[in-house]
Structures are given as structure tokens and as C-alpha cells.
Coordinates of N, CA, C and O in Angstrom, one line a residue:
M5 N 160.6 27.8 66.6 CA 159.7 28.7 66.0 C 159.7 30.0 66.8 O 158.7 30.8 66.8
D6 N 160.7 30.3 67.6 CA 160.9 31.5 68.4 C 161.1 32.7 67.4 O 161.5 32.5 66.3
N7 N 160.8 33.9 68.0 CA 161.0 35.1 67.3 C 160.4 35.2 65.9 O 161.0 35.5 64.9
N8 N 159.1 35.0 65.8 CA 158.3 35.2 64.6 C 157.2 36.1 64.9 O 157.2 36.8 66.0
I9 N 156.2 36.2 64.1 CA 155.0 37.0 64.3 C 153.7 36.2 64.3 O 152.7 36.6 63.9
I10 N 153.8 34.9 64.8 CA 152.7 34.1 64.9 C 151.7 34.7 65.8 O 152.0 35.0 67.0
K11 N 150.4 34.8 65.4 CA 149.4 35.5 66.2 C 148.4 34.5 66.9 O 147.8 34.8 67.8
G12 N 148.3 33.3 66.4 CA 147.4 32.3 67.0 C 147.9 30.9 66.7 O 148.6 30.6 65.7
L13 N 147.5 30.0 67.5 CA 147.8 28.5 67.3 C 146.5 27.8 67.1 O 145.5 28.0 67.7
R14 N 146.6 26.9 66.1 CA 145.4 26.1 65.7 C 145.9 24.6 65.7 O 147.0 24.3 65.5
S15 N 145.0 23.7 66.0 CA 145.3 22.3 66.1 C 145.9 21.7 64.9 O 146.8 20.8 65.0
E16 N 145.6 22.2 63.7 CA 146.1 21.6 62.5 C 147.6 21.9 62.3 O 148.3 21.2 61.6
Y17 N 148.1 22.9 63.0 CA 149.6 23.2 62.9 C 150.5 22.1 63.4 O 151.5 21.9 62.8
F18 N 150.0 21.4 64.4 CA 150.9 20.3 65.0 C 150.3 18.9 64.9 O 150.8 18.0 65.5
M19 N 149.2 18.8 64.2 CA 148.5 17.5 64.2 C 149.3 16.3 63.8 O 149.2 15.2 64.3
T20 N 150.2 16.5 62.8 CA 151.0 15.3 62.3 C 152.3 15.1 63.1 O 153.0 14.1 62.8
L21 N 152.6 16.0 64.0 CA 153.8 15.9 64.8 C 153.6 15.1 66.0 O 153.8 15.5 67.2
T22 N 153.3 13.8 65.9 CA 152.9 12.9 67.0 C 154.1 12.5 67.9 O 153.9 12.1 69.0
K23 N 155.3 12.7 67.4 CA 156.5 12.4 68.2 C 157.2 13.6 68.7 O 158.3 13.5 69.3
L24 N 156.6 14.8 68.5 CA 157.2 16.0 69.0 C 157.4 16.0 70.5 O 156.5 15.7 71.3
K25 N 158.6 16.3 70.9 CA 159.0 16.3 72.4 C 159.2 17.7 72.9 O 158.9 18.0 74.1
K26 N 159.6 18.7 72.1 CA 159.9 20.0 72.5 C 159.3 21.0 71.5 O 159.6 20.9 70.3
L27 N 158.6 22.0 72.0 CA 158.0 23.0 71.2 C 158.3 24.4 71.8 O 157.9 24.6 73.0
R28 N 159.0 25.2 71.1 CA 159.3 26.6 71.6 C 158.7 27.6 70.7 O 159.1 27.7 69.5
L29 N 157.8 28.4 71.2 CA 157.1 29.4 70.5 C 157.2 30.8 71.2 O 156.3 31.6 71.3
N30 N 158.4 31.0 71.8 CA 158.7 32.2 72.5 C 158.8 33.4 71.5 O 159.1 33.3 70.4
D31 N 158.5 34.6 72.1 CA 158.7 35.8 71.4 C 158.0 35.9 70.0 O 158.5 36.2 69.0
N32 N 156.7 35.6 70.1 CA 155.8 35.7 69.0 C 154.7 36.7 69.4 O 154.9 37.5 70.3
K33 N 153.6 36.7 68.7 CA 152.5 37.6 69.0 C 151.2 36.8 69.3 O 150.1 37.2 69.1
I34 N 151.4 35.6 69.8 CA 150.3 34.7 70.0 C 149.3 35.2 71.0 O 149.7 35.6 72.2
E35 N 148.1 35.4 70.6 CA 147.0 35.8 71.5 C 146.0 34.7 71.8 O 145.5 34.7 72.9
T36 N 145.8 33.8 70.9 CA 144.8 32.8 71.0 C 145.3 31.4 70.7 O 146.2 31.3 69.9
I37 N 144.8 30.4 71.4 CA 145.1 29.0 71.1 C 143.8 28.3 70.8 O 143.0 28.2 71.7
F38 N 143.6 27.9 69.6 CA 142.3 27.3 69.2 C 142.4 25.9 68.6 O 143.4 25.6 67.9
S39 N 141.4 25.1 68.8 CA 141.2 23.9 68.1 C 140.2 24.1 67.0 O 139.3 24.9 67.1
T40 N 140.4 23.4 65.9 CA 139.5 23.6 64.7 C 138.3 22.6 64.9 O 138.5 21.5 65.4
C41 N 137.2 23.0 64.5 CA 136.0 22.2 64.6 C 135.9 21.4 63.3 O 135.5 21.9 62.2
D42 N 136.1 20.1 63.4 CA 136.0 19.2 62.2 C 134.5 19.1 61.8 O 133.6 18.9 62.7
G43 N 134.2 19.2 60.6 CA 132.9 19.1 60.1 C 132.0 20.4 60.2 O 130.9 20.4 59.8
C44 N 132.6 21.4 60.7 CA 131.9 22.7 60.8 C 132.1 23.5 59.5 O 133.1 23.3 58.8
F45 N 131.1 24.3 59.2 CA 131.2 25.1 58.0 C 132.0 26.4 58.2 O 131.9 27.0 59.3
G46 N 132.8 26.7 57.3 CA 133.5 28.0 57.4 C 134.8 27.8 58.3 O 135.2 26.7 58.5
D47 N 135.3 28.9 58.7 CA 136.5 28.9 59.5 C 136.2 29.0 61.0 O 136.5 30.0 61.6
Y48 N 135.5 28.0 61.5 CA 135.1 28.0 62.9 C 136.1 27.4 63.8 O 136.7 26.3 63.5
S49 N 136.4 28.0 64.9 CA 137.4 27.4 65.8 C 136.9 27.8 67.3 O 136.1 28.7 67.5
F50 N 137.4 27.0 68.2 CA 137.1 27.2 69.6 C 138.2 26.9 70.5 O 139.1 26.2 70.1
P51 N 138.3 27.5 71.7 CA 139.4 27.1 72.6 C 139.3 25.6 72.9 O 138.3 25.1 73.1
G52 N 140.5 25.0 72.9 CA 140.5 23.6 73.2 C 141.9 23.0 73.2 O 142.9 23.8 73.2
D53 N 142.0 21.8 73.1 CA 143.3 21.1 73.1 C 144.0 21.1 71.8 O 143.9 20.1 71.0
V54 N 144.7 22.1 71.5 CA 145.5 22.3 70.3 C 146.5 21.2 70.1 O 146.9 20.8 69.1
F55 N 147.0 20.7 71.3 CA 148.1 19.7 71.3 C 147.7 18.3 71.5 O 148.4 17.4 71.9
Q56 N 146.4 18.0 71.1 CA 145.8 16.7 71.3 C 146.6 15.5 70.7 O 146.6 14.4 71.2
N57 N 147.3 15.7 69.6 CA 148.1 14.7 69.0 C 149.6 14.7 69.4 O 150.3 13.8 69.0
N58 N 149.9 15.6 70.3 CA 151.3 15.7 70.7 C 151.6 15.2 72.1 O 152.2 15.8 72.9
V59 N 151.1 14.0 72.3 CA 151.2 13.4 73.6 C 152.6 13.1 74.1 O 152.8 12.8 75.3
E60 N 153.6 13.2 73.3 CA 155.0 12.9 73.7 C 155.7 14.2 74.1 O 156.8 14.2 74.6
L61 N 155.0 15.3 74.0 CA 155.5 16.6 74.3 C 155.9 16.7 75.8 O 155.1 16.5 76.7
T62 N 157.2 17.1 76.0 CA 157.7 17.2 77.4 C 158.0 18.6 77.8 O 158.1 19.0 78.9
E63 N 158.3 19.5 76.7 CA 158.6 20.9 77.0 C 157.8 21.8 76.0 O 157.8 21.5 74.8
L64 N 157.1 22.7 76.6 CA 156.3 23.7 75.9 C 156.6 25.1 76.4 O 156.4 25.4 77.5
F65 N 157.2 25.9 75.5 CA 157.6 27.3 75.9 C 156.7 28.3 75.1 O 156.8 28.3 73.8
L66 N 156.0 29.1 75.8 CA 155.1 30.1 75.2 C 155.4 31.5 75.8 O 154.5 32.3 76.0
N67 N 156.7 31.7 76.1 CA 157.1 33.0 76.8 C 157.0 34.1 75.8 O 157.1 34.0 74.6
N68 N 156.7 35.3 76.4 CA 156.8 36.6 75.6 C 155.8 36.6 74.5 O 156.2 36.8 73.3
N69 N 154.5 36.3 74.8 CA 153.5 36.4 73.8 C 152.4 37.3 74.3 O 152.6 38.1 75.2
E70 N 151.2 37.2 73.8 CA 150.1 38.1 74.1 C 148.9 37.2 74.6 O 147.7 37.7 74.5
I71 N 149.1 36.1 75.2 CA 148.1 35.1 75.6 C 147.3 35.7 76.7 O 147.9 36.1 77.8
T72 N 146.0 35.9 76.6 CA 145.1 36.4 77.6 C 144.3 35.4 78.3 O 143.8 35.7 79.4
E73 N 144.0 34.3 77.7 CA 143.1 33.3 78.3 C 143.5 31.9 78.0 O 143.9 31.6 76.8
L74 N 143.4 31.0 78.9 CA 143.6 29.6 78.7 C 142.4 28.8 79.3 O 141.8 29.3 80.3
T75 N 142.0 27.7 78.7 CA 140.9 26.9 79.2 C 141.4 25.6 79.7 O 142.6 25.2 79.5
A76 N 140.6 24.9 80.4 CA 141.0 23.6 81.0 C 141.5 22.6 80.0 O 142.2 21.7 80.3
D77 N 141.1 22.7 78.8 CA 141.4 21.7 77.7 C 142.8 22.0 77.0 O 143.3 21.2 76.3
H78 N 143.3 23.2 77.2 CA 144.5 23.6 76.4 C 145.7 22.6 76.6 O 146.4 22.3 75.6
F79 N 145.9 22.1 77.7 CA 147.1 21.2 77.9 C 146.6 19.8 78.4 O 147.5 19.0 78.9
S80 N 145.4 19.4 78.2 CA 144.9 18.2 78.8 C 145.5 16.9 78.2 O 145.5 15.9 78.9
S81 N 145.9 16.9 77.0 CA 146.5 15.7 76.4 C 148.0 15.6 76.7 O 148.6 14.6 76.4
L82 N 148.6 16.6 77.3 CA 150.0 16.6 77.5 C 150.4 15.9 78.8 O 150.9 16.5 79.8
V83 N 150.2 14.6 78.9 CA 150.4 13.9 80.1 C 151.9 13.7 80.4 O 152.2 13.3 81.6
K84 N 152.8 13.9 79.5 CA 154.2 13.7 79.7 C 154.9 15.1 79.9 O 156.1 15.1 80.1
L85 N 154.2 16.1 79.9 CA 154.7 17.5 80.0 C 155.5 17.7 81.3 O 154.9 17.4 82.4
R86 N 156.7 18.1 81.2 CA 157.6 18.3 82.4 C 157.9 19.8 82.6 O 158.2 20.2 83.7
D87 N 157.9 20.5 81.5 CA 158.4 21.9 81.6 C 157.4 22.8 80.8 O 157.3 22.7 79.6
L88 N 156.7 23.7 81.5 CA 155.7 24.6 80.8 C 156.1 26.0 81.2 O 156.1 26.3 82.4
R89 N 156.3 26.8 80.2 CA 156.7 28.2 80.4 C 155.7 29.2 79.7 O 155.6 29.1 78.5
L90 N 155.1 30.0 80.6 CA 154.1 30.9 80.1 C 154.4 32.3 80.6 O 153.6 33.2 80.8
Q91 N 155.7 32.6 80.7 CA 156.2 33.8 81.2 C 155.9 35.0 80.3 O 156.0 34.8 79.1
N92 N 155.6 36.1 80.9 CA 155.4 37.4 80.2 C 154.3 37.3 79.1 O 154.5 37.5 77.9
N93 N 153.1 36.9 79.5 CA 151.9 37.0 78.7 C 150.9 37.9 79.4 O 151.4 38.8 80.2
K94 N 149.7 37.8 79.1 CA 148.7 38.7 79.7 C 147.6 37.9 80.4 O 146.4 38.3 80.4
L95 N 147.9 36.9 81.0 CA 147.0 36.0 81.7 C 146.5 36.7 83.0 O 147.4 37.2 83.8
T96 N 145.2 36.8 83.2 CA 144.7 37.3 84.5 C 144.2 36.3 85.4 O 144.1 36.5 86.6
E97 N 143.9 35.1 84.9 CA 143.4 34.0 85.7 C 143.9 32.7 85.1 O 144.1 32.5 83.9
I98 N 144.0 31.7 86.0 CA 144.4 30.4 85.7 C 143.2 29.5 86.1 O 142.9 29.4 87.3
P99 N 142.6 28.8 85.1 CA 141.5 27.9 85.5 C 141.9 26.8 86.5 O 143.1 26.3 86.4
F100 N 141.1 26.5 87.5 CA 141.6 25.6 88.6 C 141.9 24.2 88.0 O 142.7 23.5 88.7
D101 N 141.5 23.8 86.9 CA 141.8 22.5 86.3 C 142.7 22.5 85.1 O 142.8 21.6 84.4
L102 N 143.3 23.7 84.9 CA 144.2 23.8 83.7 C 145.3 22.7 83.7 O 145.6 22.2 82.6
F103 N 145.9 22.4 84.8 CA 147.0 21.5 84.8 C 146.7 20.1 85.4 O 147.5 19.4 85.8
R104 N 145.4 19.8 85.4 CA 144.9 18.6 86.0 C 145.5 17.3 85.5 O 145.7 16.3 86.2
N105 N 145.8 17.2 84.2 CA 146.4 16.0 83.6 C 147.9 16.1 83.4 O 148.5 15.1 82.9
N106 N 148.5 17.1 83.9 CA 150.0 17.3 83.8 C 150.7 16.9 85.1 O 151.4 17.6 85.7
V107 N 150.5 15.6 85.4 CA 151.0 15.0 86.6 C 152.5 15.0 86.7 O 153.1 15.1 87.7
K108 N 153.2 14.9 85.5 CA 154.7 14.9 85.5 C 155.3 16.3 85.5 O 156.5 16.4 85.4
L109 N 154.5 17.3 85.5 CA 155.0 18.7 85.4 C 156.0 18.9 86.6 O 155.8 18.7 87.7
Y110 N 157.2 19.3 86.2 CA 158.4 19.5 87.1 C 158.7 21.0 87.2 O 159.0 21.5 88.3
N111 N 158.5 21.8 86.2 CA 158.8 23.2 86.2 C 157.6 24.0 85.5 O 157.2 23.7 84.4
L112 N 157.1 24.9 86.3 CA 156.0 25.8 85.8 C 156.3 27.2 86.0 O 156.6 27.6 87.1
D113 N 156.4 28.0 84.9 CA 156.8 29.4 85.0 C 155.6 30.2 84.5 O 155.2 30.2 83.3
L114 N 155.0 31.0 85.4 CA 153.9 31.8 85.2 C 154.2 33.3 85.5 O 153.3 34.1 85.7
N115 N 155.5 33.6 85.6 CA 155.9 34.9 86.0 C 155.6 36.0 85.0 O 155.5 35.7 83.8
T116 N 155.4 37.2 85.4 CA 155.2 38.4 84.6 C 153.9 38.2 83.7 O 154.0 38.3 82.5
N117 N 152.9 37.9 84.4 CA 151.5 38.0 83.8 C 150.7 39.0 84.6 O 151.3 39.9 85.3
Q118 N 149.4 38.8 84.7 CA 148.6 39.8 85.4 C 147.6 38.9 86.3 O 146.5 39.4 86.5
I119 N 148.1 37.8 86.8 CA 147.3 36.9 87.6 C 146.9 37.5 88.9 O 147.7 38.0 89.6
L120 N 145.6 37.5 89.1 CA 145.1 38.1 90.3 C 144.9 37.2 91.5 O 145.1 37.5 92.6
R121 N 144.4 35.9 91.2 CA 144.1 35.0 92.2 C 144.3 33.6 91.6 O 144.1 33.3 90.5
L122 N 144.6 32.6 92.5 CA 144.7 31.2 92.2 C 143.7 30.4 93.0 O 143.7 30.6 94.3
H123 N 143.0 29.5 92.4 CA 142.1 28.6 93.2 C 142.9 27.6 94.0 O 144.0 27.2 93.6
S124 N 142.4 27.2 95.1 CA 143.1 26.2 96.0 C 143.5 24.9 95.3 O 144.4 24.3 95.7
D125 N 142.8 24.5 94.2 CA 143.0 23.3 93.5 C 143.9 23.4 92.3 O 144.1 22.5 91.6
T126 N 144.4 24.6 92.0 CA 145.1 24.9 90.8 C 146.3 23.9 90.6 O 146.5 23.4 89.5
F127 N 147.0 23.6 91.6 CA 148.2 22.7 91.5 C 148.0 21.3 92.1 O 148.9 20.6 92.3
S128 N 146.8 21.0 92.4 CA 146.5 19.7 93.2 C 146.9 18.4 92.5 O 147.2 17.5 93.2
S129 N 147.0 18.4 91.2 CA 147.4 17.2 90.4 C 148.9 17.2 90.1 O 149.4 16.2 89.7
N130 N 149.6 18.3 90.4 CA 151.0 18.4 90.0 C 151.9 18.0 91.1 O 152.8 18.7 91.6
I131 N 151.8 16.7 91.5 CA 152.6 16.2 92.6 C 154.1 16.1 92.4 O 154.8 15.9 93.3
N132 N 154.5 16.2 91.2 CA 156.0 16.2 90.9 C 156.6 17.6 90.6 O 157.7 17.7 90.3
L133 N 155.8 18.6 90.8 CA 156.2 20.0 90.6 C 157.4 20.3 91.6 O 157.2 20.2 92.8
Y134 N 158.5 20.7 91.0 CA 159.6 21.1 91.8 C 159.9 22.6 91.8 O 160.3 23.2 92.8
E135 N 159.7 23.2 90.6 CA 159.9 24.7 90.5 C 158.7 25.4 90.0 O 158.1 25.0 89.0
L136 N 158.3 26.4 90.8 CA 157.1 27.2 90.5 C 157.4 28.7 90.6 O 157.9 29.1 91.6
D137 N 157.2 29.4 89.5 CA 157.5 30.8 89.5 C 156.2 31.6 89.2 O 155.6 31.5 88.2
L138 N 155.8 32.3 90.3 CA 154.6 33.1 90.2 C 154.9 34.6 90.4 O 154.0 35.4 90.7
S139 N 156.1 34.9 90.2 CA 156.6 36.3 90.5 C 156.0 37.3 89.5 O 155.6 36.9 88.4
N140 N 156.0 38.5 89.9 CA 155.6 39.6 89.0 C 154.2 39.5 88.4 O 153.9 39.6 87.3
N141 N 153.3 39.1 89.3 CA 151.8 39.1 89.0 C 151.1 40.1 89.9 O 151.8 41.0 90.5
R142 N 149.8 39.9 90.1 CA 149.1 40.8 91.0 C 148.4 40.0 92.1 O 147.3 40.3 92.5
I143 N 149.0 38.9 92.5 CA 148.4 38.0 93.5 C 148.5 38.7 94.9 O 149.6 39.0 95.3
T144 N 147.4 38.9 95.6 CA 147.5 39.5 96.9 C 147.1 38.6 98.0 O 147.3 38.8 99.2
Y145 N 146.5 37.4 97.6 CA 146.1 36.4 98.6 C 146.4 35.0 98.0 O 146.2 34.7 96.9
L146 N 146.8 34.1 98.9 CA 147.0 32.7 98.6 C 146.1 31.9 99.5 O 146.1 32.1 100.7
E147 N 145.4 31.0 98.9 CA 144.6 30.0 99.6 C 145.5 29.2 100.5 O 146.6 28.8 100.1
P148 N 145.2 28.9 101.8 CA 146.0 28.2 102.7 C 146.5 26.8 102.2 O 147.5 26.3 102.5
T149 N 145.7 26.1 101.3 CA 146.0 24.8 100.9 C 146.5 24.8 99.4 O 146.7 23.7 98.9
I150 N 146.8 25.9 98.8 CA 147.2 25.9 97.4 C 148.4 25.1 97.1 O 148.5 24.5 96.1
F151 N 149.4 25.0 98.0 CA 150.6 24.2 97.8 C 150.6 22.9 98.5 O 151.6 22.2 98.5
S152 N 149.5 22.5 99.1 CA 149.5 21.3 100.0 C 149.8 20.0 99.3 O 150.4 19.1 99.9
S153 N 149.5 19.8 98.0 CA 149.9 18.6 97.3 C 151.3 18.6 96.7 O 151.7 17.6 96.2
L154 N 152.0 19.7 96.9 CA 153.3 19.9 96.2 C 154.4 19.5 97.2 O 155.2 20.3 97.6
T155 N 154.4 18.2 97.6 CA 155.4 17.8 98.5 C 156.9 17.7 98.0 O 157.8 17.7 98.8
K156 N 157.0 17.8 96.7 CA 158.3 17.9 96.1 C 158.8 19.3 95.7 O 159.9 19.4 95.1
L157 N 158.0 20.3 96.0 CA 158.3 21.6 95.6 C 159.6 22.1 96.3 O 159.8 22.0 97.5
G158 N 160.6 22.5 95.5 CA 161.9 22.9 96.0 C 162.2 24.4 95.8 O 162.9 25.0 96.5
K159 N 161.6 24.9 94.7 CA 161.8 26.4 94.4 C 160.5 27.0 94.2 O 159.7 26.6 93.3
L160 N 160.3 28.1 94.9 CA 159.1 28.9 94.7 C 159.4 30.4 94.7 O 160.1 30.8 95.6
N161 N 158.9 31.1 93.7 CA 159.2 32.5 93.6 C 157.8 33.2 93.6 O 157.0 33.0 92.7
L162 N 157.6 34.0 94.6 CA 156.4 34.8 94.8 C 156.7 36.3 94.8 O 155.9 37.1 95.2
M163 N 157.9 36.7 94.4 CA 158.3 38.1 94.5 C 157.5 39.0 93.6 O 157.0 38.6 92.6
S164 N 157.3 40.2 94.1 CA 156.6 41.3 93.4 C 155.2 41.0 93.0 O 154.8 41.0 91.8
N165 N 154.4 40.6 94.0 CA 153.0 40.4 93.8 C 152.1 41.3 94.6 O 151.1 41.7 94.1
G166 N 152.5 41.7 95.7 CA 151.6 42.5 96.6 C 150.9 41.6 97.6 O 149.9 42.0 98.1
L167 N 151.5 40.5 98.0 CA 150.9 39.6 99.0 C 150.8 40.4 100.3 O 151.8 41.0 100.7
E168 N 149.7 40.3 100.9 CA 149.5 41.0 102.2 C 149.8 40.2 103.4 O 150.1 40.7 104.5
N169 N 149.6 38.9 103.3 CA 150.0 38.0 104.4 C 150.2 36.6 103.9 O 149.8 36.3 102.8
I170 N 150.7 35.8 104.8 CA 150.9 34.4 104.4 C 150.2 33.5 105.5 O 150.5 33.6 106.6
P171 N 149.2 32.7 105.0 CA 148.6 31.8 105.9 C 149.6 30.9 106.6 O 150.5 30.4 106.0
G172 N 149.4 30.6 107.9 CA 150.3 29.8 108.7 C 150.5 28.4 108.2 O 151.6 27.9 108.2
E173 N 149.5 27.8 107.6 CA 149.6 26.5 107.1 C 150.0 26.4 105.6 O 150.0 25.3 105.0
L174 N 150.4 27.5 105.0 CA 150.7 27.5 103.6 C 151.7 26.5 103.1 O 151.6 25.9 102.1
F175 N 152.8 26.3 103.9 CA 153.9 25.5 103.5 C 154.0 24.2 104.3 O 155.0 23.5 104.4
Q176 N 152.9 23.8 105.0 CA 153.0 22.6 105.9 C 153.4 21.3 105.2 O 153.9 20.5 105.9
N177 N 153.1 21.1 104.0 CA 153.4 19.9 103.3 C 154.6 20.0 102.3 O 154.9 19.0 101.6
N178 N 155.3 21.1 102.3 CA 156.3 21.4 101.3 C 157.7 21.0 102.0 O 158.5 21.9 102.2
F179 N 157.9 19.8 102.2 CA 159.1 19.3 102.9 C 160.4 19.5 102.2 O 161.5 19.6 102.8
E180 N 160.4 19.7 100.9 CA 161.6 19.9 100.1 C 161.9 21.3 99.9 O 163.0 21.7 99.5
L181 N 161.0 22.2 100.2 CA 161.2 23.6 100.0 C 162.3 24.2 100.9 O 162.1 24.1 102.1
N182 N 163.3 24.7 100.3 CA 164.3 25.4 101.1 C 164.0 26.8 101.2 O 164.3 27.7 100.4
L183 N 163.3 27.2 102.3 CA 162.7 28.5 102.4 C 163.8 29.6 102.4 O 163.6 30.7 101.8
C184 N 164.9 29.4 103.0 CA 165.9 30.4 103.1 C 166.6 30.7 101.8 O 166.9 31.8 101.5
Q185 N 166.7 29.7 101.0 CA 167.4 29.9 99.7 C 166.5 30.1 98.5 O 166.9 30.9 97.7
F186 N 165.4 29.5 98.5 CA 164.6 29.6 97.3 C 163.3 30.4 97.4 O 162.7 30.8 96.4
L187 N 162.7 30.6 98.5 CA 161.5 31.3 98.7 C 161.7 32.8 98.6 O 162.4 33.3 99.5
I188 N 161.2 33.4 97.6 CA 161.4 34.9 97.5 C 160.0 35.5 97.6 O 159.2 35.4 96.7
I189 N 159.8 36.2 98.7 CA 158.5 36.9 98.9 C 158.8 38.3 99.2 O 159.6 38.7 100.0
E190 N 158.1 39.2 98.5 CA 158.2 40.6 98.8 C 156.8 41.1 99.2 O 155.8 40.9 98.6
F191 N 156.7 41.7 100.4 CA 155.5 42.2 100.9 C 155.4 43.7 100.6 O 156.4 44.4 100.7
H192 N 154.2 44.1 100.3 CA 153.9 45.5 100.1 C 153.1 46.0 101.3 O 152.0 45.6 101.5
L193 N 153.7 46.8 102.1 CA 153.0 47.3 103.3 C 152.3 48.6 103.0 O 152.6 49.4 102.3

């Protein structure tokens, strides 16, 4: 479903696709992701788990859209999700519990958004995360424990953020991280 003009996602779009494993919605105009309120009058919708029936989903690509906000429920049913790409949207913040149920997440791409800050628990449940791209955002500070649960992290891109310093203990548990080859950090002095 890439390269269309889809402006919003609603739960009924994917409700019957219970065996769906890969969903690519890149290069659309998606601004909002809503669940429909069953039993409500009119066309009422609210932010929520649009993918609640898609528990087999392992890849979700939402690159190059207009998404400005995500809530903790948006990906909560996707317990098998391994690859999530949200590159080039308009996200300014990531809820600390957005990825709490995505324990199998291996690749997470959040590059080219407008993220200002990340909570120290943002990735605490993502123990299998290997590749994380946070480049081209507006992050100026990283909590010292933000990557502490990511013992399998191998690739990290923090380029073009405006980081002012790196806490000494930032990478203390990242045993797989090859700092020389994969860690890309650009400092703005």
C-alpha cells in the first residue's frame, strides 16, 4: 500500500487480516492512527491499537508520512513485531511505554523526525533490539540509562541531533555495540 494518498488509519481497515505478517504503508499522507469506537454514535474514533487483530505482524513500515503523535496503545498488540520503521514523519515525542509489548523488536527506525527527548524507559522492554536509528532528530540530551536494557544492540545511529554530551555510563551494558563501526554521533559545538 506504498505510494498512495492514505491520510489516516482506522482499525476496521485491517480487522479481518488476522494472519497479516508484513504491512507497508510508506509514502502516504498518514497523519493519524485511530481505533473505531464500537457502539458509539456517529463517526467517533480515538487513538488506540489499530492493529489489535494483527498479532502475527512482524514488519510494519510507516516511513515518509505525516504522523505527529503516537500513544502507548498503537503497537501494544504487536507482540511478534521485529521491524518497525517510522522514518521521516513529524513525531516530536515518543511515549515512554510505546514499545512496552514489542519484546521481539529487532530493528527500530525513528530517523528524520522532530524528536526532542526520550524517556529513560523508552526501550526498557526491547531486549532483542539490535538496530536503532535515531538520527536526524532534535535530541540534545540522552538519559544515562536509556540503552541499559539493550544488551544485544549492535547498530546505533545518533547522527545529526545536536547532542551536547554523552553520559559516561550510557553504553555500559551494550556489549554487542561495535562503537568504531556502527556508532555515528555528531556533536554540535
